[in-house]
Short mmCIF file of C-alpha atoms and ligand atoms in Angstrom, two decimals:
data_model
loop_
_atom_site.label_atom_id
_atom_site.label_comp_id
_atom_site.label_asym_id
_atom_site.label_seq_id
_atom_site.Cartn_x
_atom_site.Cartn_y
_atom_site.Cartn_z
CA MET U 1 -19.29 -1.31 -24.73
CA THR U 2 -16.38 -0.65 -22.41
CA ARG U 3 -16.80 -1.99 -18.91
CA TRP U 4 -15.06 0.17 -16.36
CA ALA U 5 -14.11 -0.60 -12.77
CA ASN U 6 -15.70 2.09 -10.59
CA VAL U 7 -14.83 2.77 -6.96
CA ILE U 8 -17.98 2.31 -4.87
CA GLY U 9 -16.51 2.10 -1.38
CA THR U 10 -13.31 2.41 0.65
CA GLY U 11 -12.24 1.55 4.16
CA GLY U 12 -9.25 1.61 6.45
CA TYR U 13 -8.13 0.27 9.80
CA LEU U 14 -5.22 1.24 12.03
CA PRO U 15 -4.52 -0.62 15.30
CA GLU U 16 -5.06 1.35 18.49
CA SER U 17 -1.54 1.25 19.88
CA ILE U 18 0.82 3.98 18.63
CA ARG U 19 4.63 3.84 18.76
CA SER U 20 6.21 7.29 18.48
CA ASN U 21 9.72 8.28 17.44
CA ARG U 22 10.34 9.10 21.08
CA ASP U 23 9.33 5.53 22.04
CA LEU U 24 11.81 4.21 19.46
CA SER U 25 14.57 6.41 20.82
CA GLN U 26 14.21 4.42 24.09
CA MET U 27 14.72 1.19 22.14
CA VAL U 28 17.53 2.00 19.66
CA ASP U 29 20.14 4.72 19.15
CA THR U 30 18.03 7.27 17.26
CA THR U 31 16.17 10.54 17.74
CA ASP U 32 12.81 12.00 16.80
CA GLU U 33 14.62 14.69 14.77
CA TRP U 34 16.69 12.18 12.73
CA ILE U 35 13.66 10.05 11.88
CA TYR U 36 11.36 12.96 11.02
CA GLU U 37 13.97 14.80 8.94
CA ARG U 38 14.98 11.70 6.91
CA THR U 39 11.55 10.11 6.51
CA GLY U 40 8.68 12.44 7.50
CA ILE U 41 7.46 9.81 10.00
CA LYS U 42 6.51 10.62 13.61
CA ASN U 43 4.24 7.74 14.67
CA ARG U 44 3.21 4.28 13.53
CA HIS U 45 0.42 1.95 14.67
CA ILE U 46 1.28 -1.46 16.12
CA ALA U 47 -1.15 -4.39 16.04
CA ALA U 48 -2.17 -6.03 19.31
CA ASP U 49 -1.20 -9.67 19.84
CA HIS U 50 -4.71 -10.92 19.04
CA GLU U 51 -4.86 -9.06 15.70
CA THR U 52 -4.00 -10.65 12.36
CA ALA U 53 -3.83 -9.56 8.73
CA SER U 54 -7.30 -11.05 8.18
CA SER U 55 -8.87 -9.48 11.29
CA MET U 56 -7.63 -6.04 10.24
CA ALA U 57 -8.71 -6.70 6.64
CA GLU U 58 -12.22 -7.53 7.85
CA ILE U 59 -12.63 -4.16 9.58
CA ALA U 60 -11.42 -2.21 6.52
CA ALA U 61 -13.54 -4.36 4.18
CA ARG U 62 -16.72 -3.90 6.24
CA GLN U 63 -16.24 -0.12 6.10
CA ALA U 64 -15.94 -0.27 2.31
CA ILE U 65 -19.05 -2.48 2.08
CA GLU U 66 -20.97 -0.04 4.29
CA MET U 67 -19.91 2.96 2.19
CA ALA U 68 -20.91 1.15 -1.01
CA ASN U 69 -24.21 0.11 0.60
CA ILE U 70 -24.18 -3.29 -1.09
CA ASP U 71 -25.07 -6.76 0.03
CA PRO U 72 -21.68 -8.46 0.67
CA GLN U 73 -23.01 -11.48 -1.25
CA GLN U 74 -22.65 -9.37 -4.42
CA ILE U 75 -18.84 -9.58 -4.11
CA ASP U 76 -17.60 -12.06 -6.70
CA LEU U 77 -13.83 -11.66 -6.28
CA ILE U 78 -11.62 -10.91 -3.24
CA ILE U 79 -7.97 -10.01 -3.74
CA VAL U 80 -5.77 -9.58 -0.67
CA ALA U 81 -2.27 -8.11 -0.92
CA THR U 82 -0.09 -8.96 2.05
CA GLY U 83 3.46 -9.89 2.95
CA THR U 84 2.39 -10.84 6.48
CA PRO U 85 -0.38 -13.44 6.03
CA ASP U 86 -2.07 -15.15 9.00
CA ARG U 87 -1.07 -18.54 7.59
CA VAL U 88 0.93 -19.81 4.61
CA TYR U 89 -2.42 -21.27 3.57
CA PRO U 90 -5.36 -20.87 3.45
CA SER U 91 -4.76 -17.52 1.80
CA THR U 92 -5.68 -14.41 3.76
CA ALA U 93 -8.33 -13.78 1.08
CA CYS U 94 -9.99 -17.11 1.96
CA LEU U 95 -9.80 -16.28 5.66
CA LEU U 96 -11.38 -12.90 4.92
CA GLN U 97 -14.05 -14.60 2.82
CA GLN U 98 -14.90 -16.75 5.85
CA ARG U 99 -14.98 -13.72 8.16
CA LEU U 100 -17.29 -11.82 5.80
CA GLY U 101 -19.51 -14.86 5.22
CA VAL U 102 -19.27 -14.54 1.43
CA ARG U 103 -18.37 -18.08 0.56
CA ASN U 104 -19.68 -18.18 -3.02
CA CYS U 105 -17.04 -15.96 -4.58
CA VAL U 106 -13.38 -16.56 -5.41
CA GLY U 107 -10.49 -15.18 -3.37
CA PHE U 108 -6.71 -15.24 -3.63
CA ASP U 109 -3.66 -13.42 -2.27
CA ILE U 110 -0.99 -11.57 -4.17
CA GLN U 111 2.53 -10.81 -3.02
CA ALA U 112 4.06 -7.67 -4.49
CA ALA U 113 5.37 -6.12 -1.23
CA CYS U 114 4.62 -2.38 -1.05
CA SER U 115 3.15 -2.37 -4.58
CA GLY U 116 0.47 -4.89 -3.56
CA SER U 117 -2.53 -2.54 -3.63
CA VAL U 118 -1.65 -1.16 -7.07
CA PHE U 119 -1.07 -4.68 -8.42
CA GLY U 120 -4.43 -5.69 -6.89
CA LEU U 121 -6.19 -2.79 -8.62
CA SER U 122 -4.61 -3.82 -11.91
CA ILE U 123 -5.74 -7.45 -11.58
CA ALA U 124 -9.25 -6.42 -10.54
CA ASP U 125 -9.47 -4.02 -13.48
CA GLN U 126 -8.62 -6.81 -15.95
CA TYR U 127 -11.24 -9.14 -14.46
CA ILE U 128 -13.91 -6.45 -14.56
CA ARG U 129 -13.06 -5.39 -18.14
CA THR U 130 -13.36 -8.97 -19.40
CA GLY U 131 -16.65 -9.54 -17.61
CA PHE U 132 -15.27 -12.25 -15.31
CA ALA U 133 -16.21 -10.23 -12.22
CA LYS U 134 -18.69 -7.45 -11.43
CA THR U 135 -17.90 -6.54 -7.82
CA VAL U 136 -14.35 -6.87 -6.53
CA LEU U 137 -12.99 -6.30 -3.03
CA ILE U 138 -9.28 -5.46 -2.81
CA VAL U 139 -7.55 -5.25 0.56
CA GLY U 140 -3.95 -4.45 1.45
CA THR U 141 -3.27 -5.60 5.01
CA GLU U 142 0.02 -5.77 6.89
CA ILE U 143 1.41 -6.47 10.32
CA CYS U 144 4.89 -5.21 9.49
CA SER U 145 5.73 -5.00 13.20
CA ARG U 146 6.04 -8.81 13.26
CA ILE U 147 8.74 -8.95 10.56
CA ILE U 148 10.86 -6.11 11.91
CA ASP U 149 14.05 -6.48 13.89
CA TRP U 150 13.29 -3.97 16.64
CA SER U 151 17.00 -3.67 17.40
CA ASP U 152 17.81 -2.50 13.84
CA ARG U 153 17.51 1.29 13.81
CA SER U 154 17.77 1.50 10.02
CA THR U 155 14.49 -0.39 9.45
CA CYS U 156 12.45 -0.35 12.68
CA ILE U 157 11.77 3.37 12.35
CA LEU U 158 10.04 3.00 8.97
CA PHE U 159 7.18 0.55 9.17
CA GLY U 160 3.71 0.36 10.70
CA ASP U 161 0.61 -1.84 10.69
CA GLY U 162 -2.78 -1.29 9.05
CA ALA U 163 -5.27 -2.32 6.39
CA GLY U 164 -6.86 -0.44 3.49
CA ALA U 165 -9.77 -1.63 1.33
CA VAL U 166 -11.51 -0.63 -1.88
CA LEU U 167 -14.62 -2.03 -3.55
CA LEU U 168 -14.88 -1.84 -7.32
CA SER U 169 -17.99 -2.37 -9.40
CA ALA U 170 -18.49 -2.79 -13.15
CA SER U 171 -20.02 0.29 -14.79
CA GLU U 172 -20.47 1.99 -18.15
CA GLN U 173 -19.00 5.18 -16.62
CA PRO U 174 -15.21 5.67 -16.57
CA GLY U 175 -13.49 4.48 -13.38
CA ILE U 176 -10.01 2.93 -13.50
CA LEU U 177 -8.60 4.48 -16.68
CA ALA U 178 -5.35 2.49 -16.79
CA THR U 179 -2.88 0.58 -14.69
CA HIS U 180 0.83 0.07 -15.36
CA ILE U 181 2.71 -2.55 -13.36
CA HIS U 182 6.30 -3.80 -13.49
CA SER U 183 8.79 -5.93 -11.66
CA ASP U 184 12.53 -6.56 -11.86
CA GLY U 185 13.80 -9.47 -9.81
CA GLY U 186 17.40 -8.30 -10.02
CA TYR U 187 17.28 -6.32 -6.79
CA GLU U 188 16.71 -9.09 -4.25
CA ASP U 189 19.69 -8.11 -2.12
CA LEU U 190 18.59 -4.51 -1.60
CA LEU U 191 15.30 -5.35 0.11
CA TYR U 192 14.16 -8.75 1.32
CA CYS U 193 12.57 -10.67 4.14
CA PRO U 194 13.78 -14.27 4.53
CA ASN U 195 11.52 -17.25 5.08
CA PRO U 196 13.20 -18.76 8.17
CA GLN U 197 12.18 -22.34 7.27
CA ALA U 198 13.62 -22.07 3.76
CA ALA U 199 16.75 -20.43 5.16
CA ALA U 200 17.16 -23.22 7.73
CA ALA U 201 16.86 -25.85 4.98
CA ALA U 202 19.70 -24.05 3.20
CA GLY U 203 21.78 -24.21 6.38
CA GLN U 204 21.34 -20.51 7.23
CA ASN U 205 20.09 -19.32 10.57
CA GLU U 206 18.09 -16.28 9.47
CA ALA U 207 15.14 -14.72 11.30
CA GLY U 208 12.18 -13.53 9.24
CA HIS U 209 13.09 -9.85 9.44
CA ILE U 210 13.16 -7.09 6.82
CA HIS U 211 16.64 -6.38 5.46
CA MET U 212 17.07 -3.17 3.51
CA ARG U 213 19.93 -1.20 2.00
CA GLY U 214 17.90 1.98 2.46
CA ASN U 215 20.09 4.44 0.64
CA GLU U 216 20.30 2.30 -2.51
CA VAL U 217 16.57 1.53 -2.40
CA PHE U 218 15.92 5.25 -2.08
CA LYS U 219 17.82 6.09 -5.28
CA VAL U 220 16.16 3.38 -7.37
CA ALA U 221 12.73 4.32 -5.97
CA VAL U 222 13.05 8.00 -6.93
CA ASN U 223 14.18 7.18 -10.48
CA THR U 224 11.64 4.43 -11.02
CA LEU U 225 8.68 6.42 -9.72
CA GLY U 226 9.71 9.32 -11.95
CA ARG U 227 9.62 6.94 -14.93
CA ILE U 228 6.23 5.45 -14.01
CA VAL U 229 4.73 8.95 -13.82
CA ASP U 230 6.04 9.72 -17.34
CA GLU U 231 4.86 6.36 -18.65
CA THR U 232 1.36 6.82 -17.19
CA LEU U 233 0.90 10.36 -18.51
CA GLU U 234 2.24 9.50 -21.98
CA ALA U 235 0.31 6.24 -22.39
CA ASN U 236 -2.95 7.95 -21.47
CA ASP U 237 -2.32 11.17 -23.36
CA LEU U 238 -2.56 13.28 -20.21
CA GLN U 239 -0.85 16.46 -19.05
CA GLN U 240 0.46 16.91 -15.50
CA SER U 241 -2.37 19.40 -14.90
CA ASP U 242 -5.01 16.72 -15.62
CA ILE U 243 -4.21 14.95 -12.33
CA ASP U 244 -6.14 16.26 -9.32
CA TRP U 245 -4.59 14.04 -6.65
CA LEU U 246 -1.45 12.01 -6.19
CA VAL U 247 -2.00 9.07 -3.81
CA PRO U 248 1.49 7.63 -3.35
CA HIS U 249 2.88 4.68 -1.45
CA GLN U 250 3.95 6.14 1.88
CA ALA U 251 7.62 5.18 2.29
CA ASN U 252 9.43 8.47 2.67
CA THR U 253 8.36 12.13 2.30
CA ARG U 254 11.44 12.90 0.23
CA ILE U 255 10.58 10.18 -2.30
CA ILE U 256 6.97 11.42 -2.46
CA ALA U 257 8.07 15.06 -2.86
CA ALA U 258 10.31 14.07 -5.80
CA THR U 259 7.36 12.36 -7.53
CA ALA U 260 5.07 15.34 -6.89
CA LYS U 261 7.72 17.64 -8.36
CA LYS U 262 7.89 15.47 -11.45
CA LEU U 263 4.11 16.02 -11.80
CA GLY U 264 4.46 19.76 -11.23
CA MET U 265 2.19 19.36 -8.18
CA ASP U 266 2.50 21.08 -4.88
CA MET U 267 2.20 18.98 -1.74
CA GLU U 268 -1.39 20.20 -1.17
CA GLN U 269 -2.43 17.86 -4.01
CA VAL U 270 -0.77 14.85 -2.41
CA ILE U 271 -2.55 12.63 0.13
CA LEU U 272 0.06 12.11 2.83
CA THR U 273 -0.50 9.73 5.71
CA LEU U 274 2.98 8.57 6.59
CA GLU U 275 3.59 11.10 9.38
CA ASN U 276 1.25 9.17 11.67
CA GLN U 277 1.22 5.75 9.98
CA GLY U 278 4.74 5.08 8.70
CA ASN U 279 5.13 2.66 5.81
CA THR U 280 2.29 0.12 5.98
CA SER U 281 3.57 -1.67 2.84
CA SER U 282 0.70 -3.01 0.70
CA ALA U 283 -1.90 -1.19 2.84
CA SER U 284 -0.50 2.31 2.44
CA VAL U 285 -1.97 3.43 -0.90
CA LEU U 286 -5.49 2.25 -0.02
CA LEU U 287 -5.27 3.75 3.48
CA ALA U 288 -4.31 7.11 1.93
CA PHE U 289 -7.04 6.84 -0.74
CA ASN U 290 -9.63 6.09 1.96
CA GLU U 291 -8.47 9.08 4.02
CA GLY U 292 -8.63 11.45 1.03
CA ILE U 293 -12.17 10.32 0.19
CA ARG U 294 -13.53 10.30 3.74
CA ASP U 295 -12.16 13.75 4.62
CA GLY U 296 -13.72 15.20 1.45
CA ARG U 297 -10.59 16.09 -0.51
CA ILE U 298 -11.04 13.50 -3.28
CA LEU U 299 -14.43 14.18 -4.89
CA ARG U 300 -16.46 12.40 -7.57
CA GLY U 301 -15.07 13.31 -11.00
CA HIS U 302 -11.53 13.92 -9.73
CA THR U 303 -8.64 12.21 -11.52
CA VAL U 304 -6.38 10.32 -9.12
CA LEU U 305 -2.92 8.90 -9.76
CA MET U 306 -1.79 6.17 -7.38
CA GLU U 307 1.78 4.91 -7.45
CA ALA U 308 3.86 2.45 -5.47
CA PHE U 309 7.31 0.91 -5.25
CA GLY U 310 8.41 -2.08 -3.20
CA ALA U 311 10.54 -5.16 -2.73
CA GLY U 312 11.16 -7.26 -5.81
CA PHE U 313 11.55 -4.61 -7.04
CA THR U 314 7.94 -4.10 -7.99
CA TRP U 315 6.36 -0.82 -9.03
CA GLY U 316 3.29 0.52 -10.72
CA SER U 317 0.54 3.09 -11.08
CA ALA U 318 -3.23 3.16 -11.19
CA LEU U 319 -4.95 6.07 -12.87
CA LEU U 320 -8.62 6.50 -12.08
CA LYS U 321 -11.59 8.81 -12.26
CA TYR U 322 -13.26 8.75 -8.84
N1 LIG F 1 18.82 7.01 13.63
C1 LIG F 1 20.02 7.59 13.55
N2 LIG F 1 20.95 7.26 12.62
C2 LIG F 1 20.60 6.29 11.73
C3 LIG F 1 19.37 5.64 11.78
C4 LIG F 1 18.46 6.03 12.78
N3 LIG F 1 17.23 5.47 12.89
N4 LIG F 1 19.33 4.73 10.77
C5 LIG F 1 20.49 4.81 10.12
N5 LIG F 1 21.29 5.75 10.72
C6 LIG F 1 22.64 6.15 10.34
C7 LIG F 1 23.36 5.12 9.54
O1 LIG F 1 23.98 4.17 10.39
C8 LIG F 1 24.37 5.97 8.78
O2 LIG F 1 25.44 6.25 9.66
P1 LIG F 1 26.96 6.30 9.11
O3 LIG F 1 26.98 7.41 8.11
O4 LIG F 1 27.75 6.55 10.35
O5 LIG F 1 27.20 4.95 8.49
C9 LIG F 1 23.64 7.27 8.53
O6 LIG F 1 22.54 7.29 9.47
C10 LIG F 1 23.07 7.43 7.12
O7 LIG F 1 22.40 6.23 6.73
P2 LIG F 1 21.64 6.09 5.36
O8 LIG F 1 21.05 4.72 5.27
O9 LIG F 1 22.55 6.55 4.27
O10 LIG F 1 20.47 7.19 5.56
P3 LIG F 1 19.45 7.74 4.49
O11 LIG F 1 19.55 9.18 4.40
O12 LIG F 1 19.48 6.94 3.21
O13 LIG F 1 18.04 7.44 5.19
C11 LIG F 1 16.25 5.82 4.98
C12 LIG F 1 17.66 6.12 5.51
C13 LIG F 1 15.29 6.74 5.70
C14 LIG F 1 15.93 4.37 5.29
C15 LIG F 1 16.15 6.08 3.47
O14 LIG F 1 17.25 5.50 2.81
C16 LIG F 1 14.88 5.55 2.83
O15 LIG F 1 13.79 6.02 3.09
N6 LIG F 1 15.00 4.59 1.90
C17 LIG F 1 13.88 4.08 1.10
C18 LIG F 1 12.95 3.19 1.84
C19 LIG F 1 11.93 2.66 0.86
O16 LIG F 1 11.42 3.38 0.01
N7 LIG F 1 11.61 1.38 0.89
C20 LIG F 1 10.76 0.86 -0.20
C21 LIG F 1 9.56 0.32 0.19
S1 LIG F 1 9.65 -0.78 1.55
C22 LIG F 1 9.05 -2.32 1.02
O17 LIG F 1 8.84 -2.56 -0.12
C23 LIG F 1 8.92 -3.41 2.07
#
């Protein structure tokens, strides 16, 4: 008997404070028009000083638990994807476990930059298929605003803060149909965030800020996401028309539009959140998925293709029947 990972709940959290393109134009030499035209972004949410990756994760997770209408004690695995953890250790998953009061399960973090949610779905799917876990909570949570150089106009316009959550449960009905994940460590220089302590030990005085060669990342992202779409359709014997919704990582509208074109989809079949959220890294796919479900676009029985690309480079897809 195949054991499938079914989606039973989703949640999302965005901090209250919003930073608009106009606000950024007061801080660096840029304009609303330039940012919107090149990226599709208008606003992004910025965490308050008291907020952390785990506090935001808790809000998103509690929403997912409420939607699923389960006792949180049923959760037997927590996976948190984040590049901006509260502490080096304990993991943000352990801190979330404490916040939720579910101390009899296992929790760990994964680091796959913007692909974190898709990698998390892939790991959870394997654990559910083998019978190791029955109910898995996956959260992508990021406070990107704390690793951004707010004087660098080429990166500060792109990122935002937020958390997205999904609860999976073992079932005999199809849920996650397949996941495909990849990484290639040969692209470190195009997109990285230094660890200041490690840099200092190596005699470099580097702040912990995102560095990105945007134009080069853009080109690799478009090609790679095109390939992952082909790989996912071929491996699962699907046609473009079998996909009801594309839920992409929200980095840039032009990258997303290229992927949609590859799928022969028009933009009405794409869940887009980046206009008002920016790139929330590992949170973005789950935030978009949550939005599509809660506003009634993604319905039970629909086939959803999620895809993401991020630092590493890492990339991947998750194909599921909702
Ligand atoms: N406002 C005005 N001008 C700007 C700004 C700005 N905010 N930022 C850069 N410019 C200038 C540059 O200085 C450059 O000027 P020059 O020609 O005089 O040198 C010019 O605009 C063009 O710069 P490019 O970097 O070539 O601009 P591009 O069209 O590539 O757009 C962008 C930049 C939006 C960053 C784009 O490259 C992009 O979206 N890249 C992909 C980002 C991505 O997908 N990241 C992956 C995930 S992130 C993660 O994993 C953490």
